[in-house]
Amino acid sequence: MRIAVLHDRLNPTVAAAIDRLRARGVLVEEIGPDVPAAELADLQPAHDLYYLKTSAEPLLTLAGVLHAAGAKTINPYPNVAMLSNKLVATAMLRRAGLPVPETWIANDALALAKLLDAGPLILKPCRGSRGRGIRIVRHAGELAGPIDVPVLAQRYHPGDGMDRKLYCIGDRVFGLLRPWPCVSWDEKLRHGTPFAPDERLCELALSCGQALGLSLFGLDLVLSNGTFLIVDVNKCAGFIGVRDAPSLLCEHLAACARAAGA
């Protein structure tokens, strides 16, 4: 059994999962972040499964080329590519009837000024990650100046200072509380507090995975007036702080590789 892991950096959790796969006799190749020059016709699947642990270019492009040649990827390449745009991800969640804040798309941030009468907005880069470029806007004057277009704006729902995160590995759901922001892996490991999601949260997470076609992912939630709102989806989640994550990832990837090989 052969598995390739496409990544631009490996956190300790995923690295430990790879060690467990290798200990079981699985041939694991790491690809990235530099992709060597290659003729497109020569890029043919050489592994039973490709684990997309990044959505960064050029690795996502390489995954697309391999997908077009018949490679099996997890998560599925078309889904990861679509969900790299937060506007697309939010639209898919809304169409599935899942709880997300009111969201607007605009080609000019100033066009959002009237929306501030009902409360603050949070602006996000469409293709941002790790919280970079996110800002809260309370006054129309803050909409002036250079900004990426199209603009993604959501109604801002303040939290309690803790990130509520759900992680899915197959059909298993895990919860973590973290102070925001956590920048380093060490901070995430030290400050993450596991909790057992109740039936409502498990159903929410699994419904999200079904709607987006994902089996390995994370959700960021805000609790507002007794309602959980999905504010972000991480289709390349690192599972830092999830109890037994290396073993669970090892089992899930091995099972997917066996199914793909069959």
Short mmCIF file of C-alpha atoms in Angstrom, two decimals:
data_model
loop_
_atom_site.label_atom_id
_atom_site.label_comp_id
_atom_site.label_asym_id
_atom_site.label_seq_id
_atom_site.Cartn_x
_atom_site.Cartn_y
_atom_site.Cartn_z
CA MET A 1 0.00 0.00 0.00
CA ARG A 2 1.35 3.39 -1.01
CA ILE A 3 0.24 6.80 0.28
CA ALA A 4 1.57 10.22 -0.71
CA VAL A 5 1.17 13.23 1.60
CA LEU A 6 1.14 16.62 -0.13
CA HIS A 7 2.09 19.32 2.38
CA ASP A 8 3.86 22.63 2.76
CA ARG A 9 4.65 21.87 6.41
CA LEU A 10 3.86 18.99 8.77
CA ASN A 11 2.60 19.51 12.29
CA PRO A 12 3.52 16.99 15.01
CA THR A 13 0.12 15.25 14.88
CA VAL A 14 0.22 14.45 11.18
CA ALA A 15 3.94 13.55 11.40
CA ALA A 16 3.10 11.03 14.14
CA ALA A 17 0.32 9.56 11.97
CA ILE A 18 2.81 9.09 9.14
CA ASP A 19 5.20 7.32 11.53
CA ARG A 20 2.41 4.93 12.52
CA LEU A 21 1.59 4.19 8.88
CA ARG A 22 5.22 3.42 8.13
CA ALA A 23 5.43 1.19 11.20
CA ARG A 24 2.56 -0.82 9.71
CA GLY A 25 4.49 -1.32 6.48
CA VAL A 26 2.71 1.38 4.45
CA LEU A 27 4.99 3.16 1.97
CA VAL A 28 4.50 6.87 2.63
CA GLU A 29 6.05 9.53 0.39
CA GLU A 30 6.04 13.21 1.35
CA ILE A 31 5.65 15.66 -1.55
CA GLY A 32 6.26 19.35 -1.15
CA PRO A 33 6.54 22.17 -0.81
CA ASP A 34 8.78 22.40 -3.91
CA VAL A 35 7.42 20.58 -6.94
CA PRO A 36 10.13 19.52 -9.43
CA ALA A 37 9.78 20.24 -13.13
CA ALA A 38 7.90 17.52 -14.95
CA GLU A 39 6.19 16.93 -18.29
CA LEU A 40 2.45 16.70 -17.73
CA ALA A 41 2.15 13.37 -19.52
CA ASP A 42 4.67 11.91 -17.06
CA LEU A 43 2.57 12.87 -14.02
CA GLN A 44 0.62 9.67 -13.47
CA PRO A 45 -0.71 8.27 -10.17
CA ALA A 46 1.96 6.21 -8.41
CA HIS A 47 0.17 5.81 -5.07
CA ASP A 48 -3.07 4.25 -3.89
CA LEU A 49 -4.02 7.47 -2.10
CA TYR A 50 -2.94 11.12 -2.05
CA TYR A 51 -3.56 12.93 1.24
CA LEU A 52 -4.03 16.65 0.57
CA LYS A 53 -2.66 18.27 3.71
CA THR A 54 -2.45 21.66 1.99
CA SER A 55 -4.46 23.81 -0.38
CA ALA A 56 -1.47 26.01 -1.24
CA GLU A 57 -0.23 26.39 -4.77
CA PRO A 58 1.54 24.71 -6.53
CA LEU A 59 0.70 21.53 -4.59
CA LEU A 60 -3.03 21.95 -5.16
CA THR A 61 -2.36 22.26 -8.89
CA LEU A 62 -0.26 19.09 -8.79
CA ALA A 63 -3.15 17.35 -7.00
CA GLY A 64 -5.50 18.53 -9.76
CA VAL A 65 -3.25 17.14 -12.47
CA LEU A 66 -3.04 13.80 -10.66
CA HIS A 67 -6.80 13.80 -10.07
CA ALA A 68 -7.36 14.31 -13.80
CA ALA A 69 -5.15 11.26 -14.39
CA GLY A 70 -7.28 9.13 -12.06
CA ALA A 71 -5.59 9.57 -8.67
CA LYS A 72 -7.65 9.05 -5.51
CA THR A 73 -7.32 11.96 -3.10
CA ILE A 74 -8.51 12.67 0.40
CA ASN A 75 -10.15 14.99 0.79
CA PRO A 76 -11.40 14.84 -2.84
CA TYR A 77 -9.45 17.29 -4.99
CA PRO A 78 -12.52 19.05 -6.52
CA ASN A 79 -13.93 19.71 -3.05
CA VAL A 80 -10.65 21.04 -1.65
CA ALA A 81 -10.22 23.29 -4.70
CA MET A 82 -13.74 24.75 -4.36
CA LEU A 83 -13.49 25.21 -0.62
CA SER A 84 -10.22 27.12 -0.95
CA ASN A 85 -12.53 30.08 -1.66
CA LYS A 86 -14.38 31.00 1.55
CA LEU A 87 -17.24 32.53 -0.43
CA VAL A 88 -17.86 29.22 -2.19
CA ALA A 89 -17.62 27.29 1.09
CA THR A 90 -20.09 29.63 2.79
CA ALA A 91 -22.51 29.43 -0.13
CA MET A 92 -22.43 25.61 0.00
CA LEU A 93 -23.15 25.66 3.72
CA ARG A 94 -26.03 28.10 3.28
CA ARG A 95 -27.57 26.02 0.50
CA ALA A 96 -27.38 22.95 2.75
CA GLY A 97 -29.37 24.81 5.42
CA LEU A 98 -26.48 24.88 7.90
CA PRO A 99 -26.09 27.79 10.34
CA VAL A 100 -23.70 30.47 9.12
CA PRO A 101 -23.78 34.23 9.71
CA GLU A 102 -25.36 36.50 7.12
CA THR A 103 -22.78 36.82 4.36
CA TRP A 104 -22.35 39.35 1.56
CA ILE A 105 -20.19 39.50 -1.54
CA ALA A 106 -19.23 42.84 -3.07
CA ASN A 107 -16.73 44.22 -5.56
CA ASP A 108 -16.45 47.47 -3.59
CA ALA A 109 -16.11 47.50 0.19
CA LEU A 110 -17.80 50.91 0.38
CA ALA A 111 -20.99 49.28 -0.91
CA LEU A 112 -21.22 47.57 2.49
CA ALA A 113 -21.49 50.83 4.43
CA LYS A 114 -25.30 50.69 4.87
CA LEU A 115 -25.02 47.24 6.43
CA LEU A 116 -23.15 48.76 9.38
CA ASP A 117 -26.40 50.35 10.58
CA ALA A 118 -27.39 46.88 11.85
CA GLY A 119 -24.05 46.21 13.56
CA PRO A 120 -20.38 45.44 12.89
CA LEU A 121 -19.13 43.32 10.00
CA ILE A 122 -16.15 41.02 9.79
CA LEU A 123 -14.19 41.09 6.52
CA LYS A 124 -12.22 38.05 5.40
CA PRO A 125 -9.90 37.36 2.47
CA CYS A 126 -11.65 34.88 0.17
CA ARG A 127 -8.56 32.69 0.08
CA GLY A 128 -7.09 33.47 3.48
CA SER A 129 -6.01 30.98 6.12
CA ARG A 130 -4.87 30.85 9.75
CA GLY A 131 -6.75 34.06 10.55
CA ARG A 132 -4.58 36.27 8.35
CA GLY A 133 -6.21 39.42 6.96
CA ILE A 134 -9.42 39.15 9.03
CA ARG A 135 -10.67 42.42 10.49
CA ILE A 136 -13.76 43.75 12.23
CA VAL A 137 -15.36 46.89 10.79
CA ARG A 138 -17.63 49.11 12.89
CA HIS A 139 -17.55 52.42 11.01
CA ALA A 140 -17.92 53.25 7.31
CA GLY A 141 -14.57 55.03 7.27
CA GLU A 142 -12.86 51.71 7.98
CA LEU A 143 -14.06 50.40 4.60
CA ALA A 144 -11.86 52.84 2.66
CA GLY A 145 -8.44 51.91 1.36
CA PRO A 146 -7.01 48.92 -0.50
CA ILE A 147 -8.79 45.63 -0.01
CA ASP A 148 -8.93 42.31 -1.83
CA VAL A 149 -11.90 41.85 -4.14
CA PRO A 150 -14.36 40.30 -4.21
CA VAL A 151 -15.06 41.26 -0.62
CA LEU A 152 -16.40 38.63 1.78
CA ALA A 153 -18.30 40.26 4.65
CA GLN A 154 -20.20 38.54 7.43
CA ARG A 155 -22.29 39.87 10.26
CA TYR A 156 -19.98 39.94 13.28
CA HIS A 157 -21.08 37.79 16.22
CA PRO A 158 -18.73 38.33 19.19
CA GLY A 159 -17.62 35.22 21.04
CA ASP A 160 -16.44 34.71 24.59
CA GLY A 161 -12.71 34.78 23.81
CA MET A 162 -12.52 31.02 23.16
CA ASP A 163 -12.37 29.27 19.83
CA ARG A 164 -14.86 26.41 19.67
CA LYS A 165 -13.56 23.87 17.22
CA LEU A 166 -14.99 20.61 15.95
CA TYR A 167 -12.83 18.08 14.14
CA CYS A 168 -14.03 15.12 12.09
CA ILE A 169 -12.02 12.01 11.30
CA GLY A 170 -14.36 9.83 9.30
CA ASP A 171 -17.59 9.60 11.30
CA ARG A 172 -15.98 10.55 14.62
CA VAL A 173 -16.35 14.09 15.99
CA PHE A 174 -14.07 15.78 18.53
CA GLY A 175 -14.30 19.14 20.28
CA LEU A 176 -11.62 21.58 21.43
CA LEU A 177 -11.73 24.91 23.23
CA ARG A 178 -8.85 27.29 22.53
CA PRO A 179 -8.14 30.92 23.37
CA TRP A 180 -7.94 33.12 20.28
CA PRO A 181 -5.54 33.69 18.66
CA CYS A 182 -3.16 30.73 18.90
CA VAL A 183 -0.26 31.19 16.51
CA SER A 184 2.20 28.36 17.11
CA TRP A 185 1.74 24.60 17.30
CA ASP A 186 3.13 24.72 20.84
CA GLU A 187 0.41 27.18 21.90
CA LYS A 188 -2.29 24.99 20.35
CA LEU A 189 -0.99 21.93 22.18
CA ARG A 190 -0.67 23.71 25.54
CA HIS A 191 -3.93 25.66 25.46
CA GLY A 192 -6.36 23.25 23.80
CA THR A 193 -9.03 21.86 26.13
CA PRO A 194 -10.86 18.80 24.74
CA PHE A 195 -14.59 18.49 25.23
CA ALA A 196 -17.12 15.87 24.17
CA PRO A 197 -19.52 17.33 21.57
CA ASP A 198 -23.17 16.66 22.33
CA GLU A 199 -25.54 15.06 19.84
CA ARG A 200 -26.47 18.45 18.35
CA LEU A 201 -22.86 19.36 17.61
CA CYS A 202 -22.02 15.91 16.25
CA GLU A 203 -24.98 16.12 13.89
CA LEU A 204 -23.93 19.62 12.82
CA ALA A 205 -20.35 18.49 12.06
CA LEU A 206 -21.35 15.36 10.16
CA SER A 207 -23.97 17.29 8.16
CA CYS A 208 -21.27 19.78 7.21
CA GLY A 209 -18.98 16.98 6.05
CA GLN A 210 -21.78 15.48 3.97
CA ALA A 211 -22.64 18.84 2.40
CA LEU A 212 -19.02 19.61 1.53
CA GLY A 213 -17.88 16.08 0.64
CA LEU A 214 -15.20 15.94 3.35
CA SER A 215 -14.16 13.22 5.79
CA LEU A 216 -11.14 14.95 7.34
CA PHE A 217 -11.83 18.55 8.36
CA GLY A 218 -12.32 21.09 11.11
CA LEU A 219 -15.00 23.66 11.90
CA ASP A 220 -14.73 26.97 13.74
CA LEU A 221 -17.89 27.84 15.67
CA VAL A 222 -19.26 30.87 17.48
CA LEU A 223 -21.98 30.51 20.11
CA SER A 224 -24.36 33.44 19.77
CA ASN A 225 -27.65 33.75 21.67
CA GLY A 226 -27.74 30.01 22.22
CA THR A 227 -27.10 29.18 18.55
CA PHE A 228 -23.88 27.77 17.12
CA LEU A 229 -22.77 29.46 13.90
CA ILE A 230 -20.15 28.05 11.52
CA VAL A 231 -17.61 30.78 10.79
CA ASP A 232 -14.91 28.77 9.03
CA VAL A 233 -14.15 25.34 7.55
CA ASN A 234 -10.65 23.88 7.51
CA LYS A 235 -10.56 21.25 4.78
CA CYS A 236 -6.85 20.57 5.55
CA ALA A 237 -7.15 20.42 9.34
CA GLY A 238 -4.13 19.51 11.45
CA PHE A 239 -6.02 17.92 14.40
CA ILE A 240 -3.58 19.36 16.94
CA GLY A 241 -4.85 18.61 20.44
CA VAL A 242 -7.38 15.96 19.35
CA ARG A 243 -7.01 12.95 21.61
CA ASP A 244 -5.52 9.90 19.82
CA ALA A 245 -5.49 11.84 16.52
CA PRO A 246 -2.29 10.18 15.15
CA SER A 247 -3.75 6.68 15.60
CA LEU A 248 -7.16 7.70 14.25
CA LEU A 249 -5.63 9.41 11.22
CA CYS A 250 -3.45 6.37 10.59
CA GLU A 251 -6.49 4.06 10.64
CA HIS A 252 -8.59 6.35 8.44
CA LEU A 253 -5.88 6.90 5.82
CA ALA A 254 -5.03 3.21 5.71
CA ALA A 255 -8.71 2.29 5.23
CA CYS A 256 -9.11 4.86 2.45
CA ALA A 257 -5.95 3.63 0.73
CA ARG A 258 -7.16 0.03 0.88
CA ALA A 259 -10.50 1.05 -0.61
CA ALA A 260 -8.80 3.10 -3.34
CA GLY A 261 -6.43 0.26 -4.17
CA ALA A 262 -9.27 -2.20 -4.40
#
